[in-house]
Amino acid sequence: MRAPVLHCYRWKQNQSYINVYNAMTHYAQDVARELCCEALWILSHTPVYTLGANAPWPLLYDSTIPVYRTGRGGLITFHGPEQRMIYPFIHVKYREFRVTEYVNTLEQWIIRLLISLGIQGQQVSERRGVWVHDKKIASLGIQIKQHIAFHGMALNLYTPSNAFLKISPCGLQKKFGITSLEQLGAHLHQEEIDGLIWKYCPFR
């Protein structure tokens, strides 16, 4: 395989999850076949609930919002316009990543971004994602197929919607909450946050 080149693509308008999911699946296959370069997709979704591959169907959720089962790990979560999705397509075998190392790299990516904004994020070994005290600011779920890691992370930009609060996101107990950049005093335009996501990307 030739040395990886990472291309960055960003969408300003909210995107349908199912359309992006199908596109991600095909793009990951093309990266595995060396038909496409590694990539980073940055976007936001129209409101949607997603389930991990083995997650049980939720008992409580907003029935006006679609629910899709995916190939990623993890349980149920909500995605919407108040988040920025970070979807890297990375050849983990070529880059010699073990799964845990790759996940740690993703979390450290967000932590470095938060530090640049004066926010102290942290990793918690028994609870994946990025945390500020006992509140989650970024969730994480990946799938690896043919040595290509895809799916990725959701960074909370704004106050979570009621749809988020109706579920137990990622299987969290109620003692753990959700927070956002806005709630922590960081008010950024979409272009600014996208620029920081790219700036601190560890795969460039």
JSON list of C-alpha atoms in Angstrom, two decimals:
[
{"chain": "A", "resi": 1, "resn": "MET", "atom": "CA", "xyz": [0.00, 0.00, 0.00]},
{"chain": "A", "resi": 2, "resn": "ARG", "atom": "CA", "xyz": [1.24, 3.51, -0.81]},
{"chain": "A", "resi": 3, "resn": "ALA", "atom": "CA", "xyz": [1.78, 6.02, 2.00]},
{"chain": "A", "resi": 4, "resn": "PRO", "atom": "CA", "xyz": [-1.59, 7.30, 3.27]},
{"chain": "A", "resi": 5, "resn": "VAL", "atom": "CA", "xyz": [-2.85, 10.71, 2.20]},
{"chain": "A", "resi": 6, "resn": "LEU", "atom": "CA", "xyz": [-5.69, 12.14, 4.24]},
{"chain": "A", "resi": 7, "resn": "HIS", "atom": "CA", "xyz": [-8.32, 14.27, 2.50]},
{"chain": "A", "resi": 8, "resn": "CYS", "atom": "CA", "xyz": [-10.75, 16.43, 4.49]},
{"chain": "A", "resi": 9, "resn": "TYR", "atom": "CA", "xyz": [-14.35, 16.98, 3.40]},
{"chain": "A", "resi": 10, "resn": "ARG", "atom": "CA", "xyz": [-16.88, 19.09, 5.28]},
{"chain": "A", "resi": 11, "resn": "TRP", "atom": "CA", "xyz": [-20.59, 19.67, 4.82]},
{"chain": "A", "resi": 12, "resn": "LYS", "atom": "CA", "xyz": [-22.23, 22.89, 5.97]},
{"chain": "A", "resi": 13, "resn": "GLN", "atom": "CA", "xyz": [-25.83, 21.67, 5.71]},
{"chain": "A", "resi": 14, "resn": "ASN", "atom": "CA", "xyz": [-27.33, 18.98, 7.95]},
{"chain": "A", "resi": 15, "resn": "GLN", "atom": "CA", "xyz": [-27.17, 15.55, 6.35]},
{"chain": "A", "resi": 16, "resn": "SER", "atom": "CA", "xyz": [-29.54, 12.57, 6.46]},
{"chain": "A", "resi": 17, "resn": "TYR", "atom": "CA", "xyz": [-27.94, 9.83, 8.56]},
{"chain": "A", "resi": 18, "resn": "ILE", "atom": "CA", "xyz": [-28.97, 6.94, 6.35]},
{"chain": "A", "resi": 19, "resn": "ASN", "atom": "CA", "xyz": [-27.51, 8.61, 3.26]},
{"chain": "A", "resi": 20, "resn": "VAL", "atom": "CA", "xyz": [-24.23, 9.28, 5.06]},
{"chain": "A", "resi": 21, "resn": "TYR", "atom": "CA", "xyz": [-24.17, 5.77, 6.53]},
{"chain": "A", "resi": 22, "resn": "ASN", "atom": "CA", "xyz": [-24.52, 4.19, 3.10]},
{"chain": "A", "resi": 23, "resn": "ALA", "atom": "CA", "xyz": [-21.88, 6.52, 1.66]},
{"chain": "A", "resi": 24, "resn": "MET", "atom": "CA", "xyz": [-19.51, 5.73, 4.56]},
{"chain": "A", "resi": 25, "resn": "THR", "atom": "CA", "xyz": [-19.86, 2.01, 4.00]},
{"chain": "A", "resi": 26, "resn": "HIS", "atom": "CA", "xyz": [-19.01, 2.32, 0.30]},
{"chain": "A", "resi": 27, "resn": "TYR", "atom": "CA", "xyz": [-16.17, 4.77, 0.92]},
{"chain": "A", "resi": 28, "resn": "ALA", "atom": "CA", "xyz": [-14.56, 2.46, 3.51]},
{"chain": "A", "resi": 29, "resn": "GLN", "atom": "CA", "xyz": [-14.69, -0.37, 0.97]},
{"chain": "A", "resi": 30, "resn": "ASP", "atom": "CA", "xyz": [-13.01, 1.84, -1.63]},
{"chain": "A", "resi": 31, "resn": "VAL", "atom": "CA", "xyz": [-10.25, 2.82, 0.81]},
{"chain": "A", "resi": 32, "resn": "ALA", "atom": "CA", "xyz": [-9.65, -0.88, 1.52]},
{"chain": "A", "resi": 33, "resn": "ARG", "atom": "CA", "xyz": [-9.32, -1.49, -2.23]},
{"chain": "A", "resi": 34, "resn": "GLU", "atom": "CA", "xyz": [-6.99, 1.52, -2.57]},
{"chain": "A", "resi": 35, "resn": "LEU", "atom": "CA", "xyz": [-9.48, 3.22, -4.87]},
{"chain": "A", "resi": 36, "resn": "CYS", "atom": "CA", "xyz": [-9.74, 6.21, -2.51]},
{"chain": "A", "resi": 37, "resn": "CYS", "atom": "CA", "xyz": [-7.47, 7.95, -0.03]},
{"chain": "A", "resi": 38, "resn": "GLU", "atom": "CA", "xyz": [-7.99, 7.96, 3.69]},
{"chain": "A", "resi": 39, "resn": "ALA", "atom": "CA", "xyz": [-10.37, 10.76, 4.59]},
{"chain": "A", "resi": 40, "resn": "LEU", "atom": "CA", "xyz": [-11.94, 12.85, 7.29]},
{"chain": "A", "resi": 41, "resn": "TRP", "atom": "CA", "xyz": [-15.61, 13.78, 6.94]},
{"chain": "A", "resi": 42, "resn": "ILE", "atom": "CA", "xyz": [-16.96, 16.59, 9.13]},
{"chain": "A", "resi": 43, "resn": "LEU", "atom": "CA", "xyz": [-20.72, 17.18, 9.17]},
{"chain": "A", "resi": 44, "resn": "SER", "atom": "CA", "xyz": [-23.92, 17.38, 11.21]},
{"chain": "A", "resi": 45, "resn": "HIS", "atom": "CA", "xyz": [-27.01, 15.20, 10.94]},
{"chain": "A", "resi": 46, "resn": "THR", "atom": "CA", "xyz": [-30.70, 15.85, 10.89]},
{"chain": "A", "resi": 47, "resn": "PRO", "atom": "CA", "xyz": [-32.14, 14.38, 14.15]},
{"chain": "A", "resi": 48, "resn": "VAL", "atom": "CA", "xyz": [-31.63, 10.62, 14.40]},
{"chain": "A", "resi": 49, "resn": "TYR", "atom": "CA", "xyz": [-31.10, 7.84, 16.91]},
{"chain": "A", "resi": 50, "resn": "THR", "atom": "CA", "xyz": [-28.48, 5.22, 16.07]},
{"chain": "A", "resi": 51, "resn": "LEU", "atom": "CA", "xyz": [-27.94, 1.81, 17.63]},
{"chain": "A", "resi": 52, "resn": "GLY", "atom": "CA", "xyz": [-24.71, -0.14, 17.81]},
{"chain": "A", "resi": 53, "resn": "ALA", "atom": "CA", "xyz": [-24.57, -3.51, 16.07]},
{"chain": "A", "resi": 54, "resn": "ASN", "atom": "CA", "xyz": [-25.57, -5.47, 19.18]},
{"chain": "A", "resi": 55, "resn": "ALA", "atom": "CA", "xyz": [-27.52, -2.82, 21.08]},
{"chain": "A", "resi": 56, "resn": "PRO", "atom": "CA", "xyz": [-31.04, -3.65, 22.34]},
{"chain": "A", "resi": 57, "resn": "TRP", "atom": "CA", "xyz": [-33.94, -1.70, 20.92]},
{"chain": "A", "resi": 58, "resn": "PRO", "atom": "CA", "xyz": [-34.64, 1.32, 23.17]},
{"chain": "A", "resi": 59, "resn": "LEU", "atom": "CA", "xyz": [-37.64, 1.34, 25.47]},
{"chain": "A", "resi": 60, "resn": "LEU", "atom": "CA", "xyz": [-37.78, 5.13, 25.70]},
{"chain": "A", "resi": 61, "resn": "TYR", "atom": "CA", "xyz": [-37.13, 7.54, 22.85]},
{"chain": "A", "resi": 62, "resn": "ASP", "atom": "CA", "xyz": [-38.80, 10.27, 20.81]},
{"chain": "A", "resi": 63, "resn": "SER", "atom": "CA", "xyz": [-40.95, 8.29, 18.34]},
{"chain": "A", "resi": 64, "resn": "THR", "atom": "CA", "xyz": [-40.98, 11.19, 15.87]},
{"chain": "A", "resi": 65, "resn": "ILE", "atom": "CA", "xyz": [-37.25, 10.67, 15.23]},
{"chain": "A", "resi": 66, "resn": "PRO", "atom": "CA", "xyz": [-35.98, 7.78, 13.06]},
{"chain": "A", "resi": 67, "resn": "VAL", "atom": "CA", "xyz": [-33.91, 4.97, 14.58]},
{"chain": "A", "resi": 68, "resn": "TYR", "atom": "CA", "xyz": [-31.23, 3.12, 12.59]},
{"chain": "A", "resi": 69, "resn": "ARG", "atom": "CA", "xyz": [-29.10, 0.14, 13.50]},
{"chain": "A", "resi": 70, "resn": "THR", "atom": "CA", "xyz": [-25.48, 0.51, 12.44]},
{"chain": "A", "resi": 71, "resn": "GLY", "atom": "CA", "xyz": [-22.32, -1.57, 12.29]},
{"chain": "A", "resi": 72, "resn": "ARG", "atom": "CA", "xyz": [-20.48, 0.45, 14.94]},
{"chain": "A", "resi": 73, "resn": "GLY", "atom": "CA", "xyz": [-19.90, -0.56, 18.53]},
{"chain": "A", "resi": 74, "resn": "GLY", "atom": "CA", "xyz": [-21.79, 0.91, 21.45]},
{"chain": "A", "resi": 75, "resn": "LEU", "atom": "CA", "xyz": [-25.44, 1.27, 22.40]},
{"chain": "A", "resi": 76, "resn": "ILE", "atom": "CA", "xyz": [-28.00, 3.96, 21.53]},
{"chain": "A", "resi": 77, "resn": "THR", "atom": "CA", "xyz": [-27.16, 7.59, 20.97]},
{"chain": "A", "resi": 78, "resn": "PHE", "atom": "CA", "xyz": [-28.72, 10.68, 19.42]},
{"chain": "A", "resi": 79, "resn": "HIS", "atom": "CA", "xyz": [-27.24, 12.79, 16.64]},
{"chain": "A", "resi": 80, "resn": "GLY", "atom": "CA", "xyz": [-28.54, 16.16, 15.55]},
{"chain": "A", "resi": 81, "resn": "PRO", "atom": "CA", "xyz": [-27.67, 19.66, 14.38]},
{"chain": "A", "resi": 82, "resn": "GLU", "atom": "CA", "xyz": [-26.25, 20.54, 17.80]},
{"chain": "A", "resi": 83, "resn": "GLN", "atom": "CA", "xyz": [-23.33, 18.17, 17.22]},
{"chain": "A", "resi": 84, "resn": "ARG", "atom": "CA", "xyz": [-20.44, 18.02, 14.79]},
{"chain": "A", "resi": 85, "resn": "MET", "atom": "CA", "xyz": [-19.74, 14.52, 13.54]},
{"chain": "A", "resi": 86, "resn": "ILE", "atom": "CA", "xyz": [-16.12, 13.52, 12.99]},
{"chain": "A", "resi": 87, "resn": "TYR", "atom": "CA", "xyz": [-15.81, 10.55, 10.65]},
{"chain": "A", "resi": 88, "resn": "PRO", "atom": "CA", "xyz": [-12.22, 9.45, 9.87]},
{"chain": "A", "resi": 89, "resn": "PHE", "atom": "CA", "xyz": [-11.52, 6.61, 7.43]},
{"chain": "A", "resi": 90, "resn": "ILE", "atom": "CA", "xyz": [-8.20, 5.16, 8.58]},
{"chain": "A", "resi": 91, "resn": "HIS", "atom": "CA", "xyz": [-6.19, 2.09, 7.49]},
{"chain": "A", "resi": 92, "resn": "VAL", "atom": "CA", "xyz": [-5.39, 0.77, 10.95]},
{"chain": "A", "resi": 93, "resn": "LYS", "atom": "CA", "xyz": [-3.22, -2.11, 9.72]},
{"chain": "A", "resi": 94, "resn": "TYR", "atom": "CA", "xyz": [-1.00, 0.12, 7.60]},
{"chain": "A", "resi": 95, "resn": "ARG", "atom": "CA", "xyz": [-0.68, 2.63, 10.45]},
{"chain": "A", "resi": 96, "resn": "GLU", "atom": "CA", "xyz": [-0.10, -0.24, 12.92]},
{"chain": "A", "resi": 97, "resn": "PHE", "atom": "CA", "xyz": [-2.92, 0.69, 15.28]},
{"chain": "A", "resi": 98, "resn": "ARG", "atom": "CA", "xyz": [-4.39, -1.80, 17.69]},
{"chain": "A", "resi": 99, "resn": "VAL", "atom": "CA", "xyz": [-8.05, -1.13, 18.37]},
{"chain": "A", "resi": 100, "resn": "THR", "atom": "CA", "xyz": [-7.48, 0.30, 21.85]},
{"chain": "A", "resi": 101, "resn": "GLU", "atom": "CA", "xyz": [-4.64, 2.49, 20.58]},
{"chain": "A", "resi": 102, "resn": "TYR", "atom": "CA", "xyz": [-6.85, 3.81, 17.81]},
{"chain": "A", "resi": 103, "resn": "VAL", "atom": "CA", "xyz": [-9.71, 4.63, 20.19]},
{"chain": "A", "resi": 104, "resn": "ASN", "atom": "CA", "xyz": [-7.29, 6.35, 22.57]},
{"chain": "A", "resi": 105, "resn": "THR", "atom": "CA", "xyz": [-5.95, 8.40, 19.66]},
{"chain": "A", "resi": 106, "resn": "LEU", "atom": "CA", "xyz": [-9.47, 9.58, 18.79]},
{"chain": "A", "resi": 107, "resn": "GLU", "atom": "CA", "xyz": [-10.18, 10.61, 22.36]},
{"chain": "A", "resi": 108, "resn": "GLN", "atom": "CA", "xyz": [-6.84, 12.42, 22.68]},
{"chain": "A", "resi": 109, "resn": "TRP", "atom": "CA", "xyz": [-7.68, 14.31, 19.48]},
{"chain": "A", "resi": 110, "resn": "ILE", "atom": "CA", "xyz": [-10.74, 15.85, 21.13]},
{"chain": "A", "resi": 111, "resn": "ILE", "atom": "CA", "xyz": [-8.89, 16.48, 24.38]},
{"chain": "A", "resi": 112, "resn": "ARG", "atom": "CA", "xyz": [-6.22, 18.51, 22.54]},
{"chain": "A", "resi": 113, "resn": "LEU", "atom": "CA", "xyz": [-8.96, 20.48, 20.78]},
{"chain": "A", "resi": 114, "resn": "LEU", "atom": "CA", "xyz": [-10.64, 21.22, 24.11]},
{"chain": "A", "resi": 115, "resn": "ILE", "atom": "CA", "xyz": [-7.36, 22.33, 25.70]},
{"chain": "A", "resi": 116, "resn": "SER", "atom": "CA", "xyz": [-7.00, 24.91, 22.93]},
{"chain": "A", "resi": 117, "resn": "LEU", "atom": "CA", "xyz": [-10.32, 26.36, 24.13]},
{"chain": "A", "resi": 118, "resn": "GLY", "atom": "CA", "xyz": [-9.32, 26.35, 27.79]},
{"chain": "A", "resi": 119, "resn": "ILE", "atom": "CA", "xyz": [-11.43, 23.27, 28.61]},
{"chain": "A", "resi": 120, "resn": "GLN", "atom": "CA", "xyz": [-9.93, 20.30, 30.44]},
{"chain": "A", "resi": 121, "resn": "GLY", "atom": "CA", "xyz": [-11.31, 17.09, 28.93]},
{"chain": "A", "resi": 122, "resn": "GLN", "atom": "CA", "xyz": [-10.40, 13.63, 30.10]},
{"chain": "A", "resi": 123, "resn": "GLN", "atom": "CA", "xyz": [-10.54, 9.95, 29.24]},
{"chain": "A", "resi": 124, "resn": "VAL", "atom": "CA", "xyz": [-12.23, 7.49, 31.59]},
{"chain": "A", "resi": 125, "resn": "SER", "atom": "CA", "xyz": [-11.16, 3.89, 31.01]},
{"chain": "A", "resi": 126, "resn": "GLU", "atom": "CA", "xyz": [-14.50, 2.29, 31.89]},
{"chain": "A", "resi": 127, "resn": "ARG", "atom": "CA", "xyz": [-16.54, 4.91, 29.99]},
{"chain": "A", "resi": 128, "resn": "ARG", "atom": "CA", "xyz": [-15.43, 5.61, 26.44]},
{"chain": "A", "resi": 129, "resn": "GLY", "atom": "CA", "xyz": [-15.69, 9.09, 24.95]},
{"chain": "A", "resi": 130, "resn": "VAL", "atom": "CA", "xyz": [-14.38, 12.40, 26.26]},
{"chain": "A", "resi": 131, "resn": "TRP", "atom": "CA", "xyz": [-15.54, 13.82, 29.56]},
{"chain": "A", "resi": 132, "resn": "VAL", "atom": "CA", "xyz": [-15.49, 17.15, 31.37]},
{"chain": "A", "resi": 133, "resn": "HIS", "atom": "CA", "xyz": [-15.83, 16.14, 35.01]},
{"chain": "A", "resi": 134, "resn": "ASP", "atom": "CA", "xyz": [-18.75, 13.67, 35.01]},
{"chain": "A", "resi": 135, "resn": "LYS", "atom": "CA", "xyz": [-20.38, 14.99, 31.85]},
{"chain": "A", "resi": 136, "resn": "LYS", "atom": "CA", "xyz": [-19.75, 13.65, 28.37]},
{"chain": "A", "resi": 137, "resn": "ILE", "atom": "CA", "xyz": [-18.87, 16.16, 25.67]},
{"chain": "A", "resi": 138, "resn": "ALA", "atom": "CA", "xyz": [-17.93, 13.71, 22.90]},
{"chain": "A", "resi": 139, "resn": "SER", "atom": "CA", "xyz": [-19.18, 10.20, 22.19]},
{"chain": "A", "resi": 140, "resn": "LEU", "atom": "CA", "xyz": [-17.37, 7.56, 20.19]},
{"chain": "A", "resi": 141, "resn": "GLY", "atom": "CA", "xyz": [-18.23, 4.47, 18.20]},
{"chain": "A", "resi": 142, "resn": "ILE", "atom": "CA", "xyz": [-16.20, 2.77, 15.48]},
{"chain": "A", "resi": 143, "resn": "GLN", "atom": "CA", "xyz": [-16.36, -0.13, 13.08]},
{"chain": "A", "resi": 144, "resn": "ILE", "atom": "CA", "xyz": [-13.33, -1.83, 11.52]},
{"chain": "A", "resi": 145, "resn": "LYS", "atom": "CA", "xyz": [-13.77, -3.77, 8.30]},
{"chain": "A", "resi": 146, "resn": "GLN", "atom": "CA", "xyz": [-11.01, -4.92, 5.93]},
{"chain": "A", "resi": 147, "resn": "HIS", "atom": "CA", "xyz": [-8.55, -3.04, 8.18]},
{"chain": "A", "resi": 148, "resn": "ILE", "atom": "CA", "xyz": [-10.39, 0.27, 7.65]},
{"chain": "A", "resi": 149, "resn": "ALA", "atom": "CA", "xyz": [-11.73, 2.05, 10.72]},
{"chain": "A", "resi": 150, "resn": "PHE", "atom": "CA", "xyz": [-14.74, 4.26, 10.13]},
{"chain": "A", "resi": 151, "resn": "HIS", "atom": "CA", "xyz": [-17.70, 5.86, 11.92]},
{"chain": "A", "resi": 152, "resn": "GLY", "atom": "CA", "xyz": [-16.08, 8.01, 14.61]},
{"chain": "A", "resi": 153, "resn": "MET", "atom": "CA", "xyz": [-17.06, 10.71, 17.10]},
{"chain": "A", "resi": 154, "resn": "ALA", "atom": "CA", "xyz": [-19.80, 13.21, 17.91]},
{"chain": "A", "resi": 155, "resn": "LEU", "atom": "CA", "xyz": [-18.73, 16.48, 19.54]},
{"chain": "A", "resi": 156, "resn": "ASN", "atom": "CA", "xyz": [-21.50, 18.36, 21.37]},
{"chain": "A", "resi": 157, "resn": "LEU", "atom": "CA", "xyz": [-21.47, 22.01, 20.27]},
{"chain": "A", "resi": 158, "resn": "TYR", "atom": "CA", "xyz": [-24.72, 23.25, 21.77]},
{"chain": "A", "resi": 159, "resn": "THR", "atom": "CA", "xyz": [-27.13, 22.41, 24.57]},
{"chain": "A", "resi": 160, "resn": "PRO", "atom": "CA", "xyz": [-28.46, 18.87, 24.00]},
{"chain": "A", "resi": 161, "resn": "SER", "atom": "CA", "xyz": [-32.04, 18.65, 22.74]},
{"chain": "A", "resi": 162, "resn": "ASN", "atom": "CA", "xyz": [-34.92, 16.98, 24.57]},
{"chain": "A", "resi": 163, "resn": "ALA", "atom": "CA", "xyz": [-34.58, 14.04, 22.18]},
{"chain": "A", "resi": 164, "resn": "PHE", "atom": "CA", "xyz": [-31.13, 13.38, 23.65]},
{"chain": "A", "resi": 165, "resn": "LEU", "atom": "CA", "xyz": [-32.43, 13.59, 27.20]},
{"chain": "A", "resi": 166, "resn": "LYS", "atom": "CA", "xyz": [-35.18, 11.01, 26.57]},
{"chain": "A", "resi": 167, "resn": "ILE", "atom": "CA", "xyz": [-32.67, 8.18, 26.19]},
{"chain": "A", "resi": 168, "resn": "SER", "atom": "CA", "xyz": [-29.77, 6.77, 28.20]},
{"chain": "A", "resi": 169, "resn": "PRO", "atom": "CA", "xyz": [-27.08, 7.69, 25.65]},
{"chain": "A", "resi": 170, "resn": "CYS", "atom": "CA", "xyz": [-24.37, 5.06, 25.22]},
{"chain": "A", "resi": 171, "resn": "GLY", "atom": "CA", "xyz": [-25.89, 3.14, 28.14]},
{"chain": "A", "resi": 172, "resn": "LEU", "atom": "CA", "xyz": [-24.93, 5.80, 30.69]},
{"chain": "A", "resi": 173, "resn": "GLN", "atom": "CA", "xyz": [-26.60, 5.86, 34.06]},
{"chain": "A", "resi": 174, "resn": "LYS", "atom": "CA", "xyz": [-28.43, 9.05, 35.00]},
{"chain": "A", "resi": 175, "resn": "LYS", "atom": "CA", "xyz": [-25.63, 10.11, 37.37]},
{"chain": "A", "resi": 176, "resn": "PHE", "atom": "CA", "xyz": [-23.53, 10.94, 34.30]},
{"chain": "A", "resi": 177, "resn": "GLY", "atom": "CA", "xyz": [-24.70, 13.91, 32.28]},
{"chain": "A", "resi": 178, "resn": "ILE", "atom": "CA", "xyz": [-24.11, 15.50, 28.91]},
{"chain": "A", "resi": 179, "resn": "THR", "atom": "CA", "xyz": [-22.40, 18.81, 28.30]},
{"chain": "A", "resi": 180, "resn": "SER", "atom": "CA", "xyz": [-21.44, 20.94, 25.29]},
{"chain": "A", "resi": 181, "resn": "LEU", "atom": "CA", "xyz": [-18.99, 23.60, 24.17]},
{"chain": "A", "resi": 182, "resn": "GLU", "atom": "CA", "xyz": [-21.76, 26.18, 24.55]},
{"chain": "A", "resi": 183, "resn": "GLN", "atom": "CA", "xyz": [-22.47, 25.17, 28.14]},
{"chain": "A", "resi": 184, "resn": "LEU", "atom": "CA", "xyz": [-18.75, 25.44, 28.91]},
{"chain": "A", "resi": 185, "resn": "GLY", "atom": "CA", "xyz": [-18.53, 28.96, 27.50]},
{"chain": "A", "resi": 186, "resn": "ALA", "atom": "CA", "xyz": [-17.04, 28.20, 24.08]},
{"chain": "A", "resi": 187, "resn": "HIS", "atom": "CA", "xyz": [-19.17, 29.84, 21.39]},
{"chain": "A", "resi": 188, "resn": "LEU", "atom": "CA", "xyz": [-17.73, 28.99, 17.98]},
{"chain": "A", "resi": 189, "resn": "HIS", "atom": "CA", "xyz": [-19.02, 29.21, 14.43]},
{"chain": "A", "resi": 190, "resn": "GLN", "atom": "CA", "xyz": [-19.13, 26.03, 12.39]},
{"chain": "A", "resi": 191, "resn": "GLU", "atom": "CA", "xyz": [-16.10, 27.07, 10.34]},
{"chain": "A", "resi": 192, "resn": "GLU", "atom": "CA", "xyz": [-14.10, 27.68, 13.51]},
{"chain": "A", "resi": 193, "resn": "ILE", "atom": "CA", "xyz": [-14.83, 24.30, 15.07]},
{"chain": "A", "resi": 194, "resn": "ASP", "atom": "CA", "xyz": [-14.20, 22.51, 11.77]},
{"chain": "A", "resi": 195, "resn": "GLY", "atom": "CA", "xyz": [-10.86, 24.28, 11.53]},
{"chain": "A", "resi": 196, "resn": "LEU", "atom": "CA", "xyz": [-9.90, 23.08, 15.01]},
{"chain": "A", "resi": 197, "resn": "ILE", "atom": "CA", "xyz": [-11.00, 19.52, 14.23]},
{"chain": "A", "resi": 198, "resn": "TRP", "atom": "CA", "xyz": [-8.69, 19.53, 11.21]},
{"chain": "A", "resi": 199, "resn": "LYS", "atom": "CA", "xyz": [-5.85, 21.34, 13.02]},
{"chain": "A", "resi": 200, "resn": "TYR", "atom": "CA", "xyz": [-5.64, 18.73, 15.78]},
{"chain": "A", "resi": 201, "resn": "CYS", "atom": "CA", "xyz": [-6.30, 15.71, 13.55]},
{"chain": "A", "resi": 202, "resn": "PRO", "atom": "CA", "xyz": [-3.60, 13.12, 14.42]},
{"chain": "A", "resi": 203, "resn": "PHE", "atom": "CA", "xyz": [-3.71, 11.42, 11.01]},
{"chain": "A", "resi": 204, "resn": "ARG", "atom": "CA", "xyz": [-2.52, 14.32, 8.84]}
]
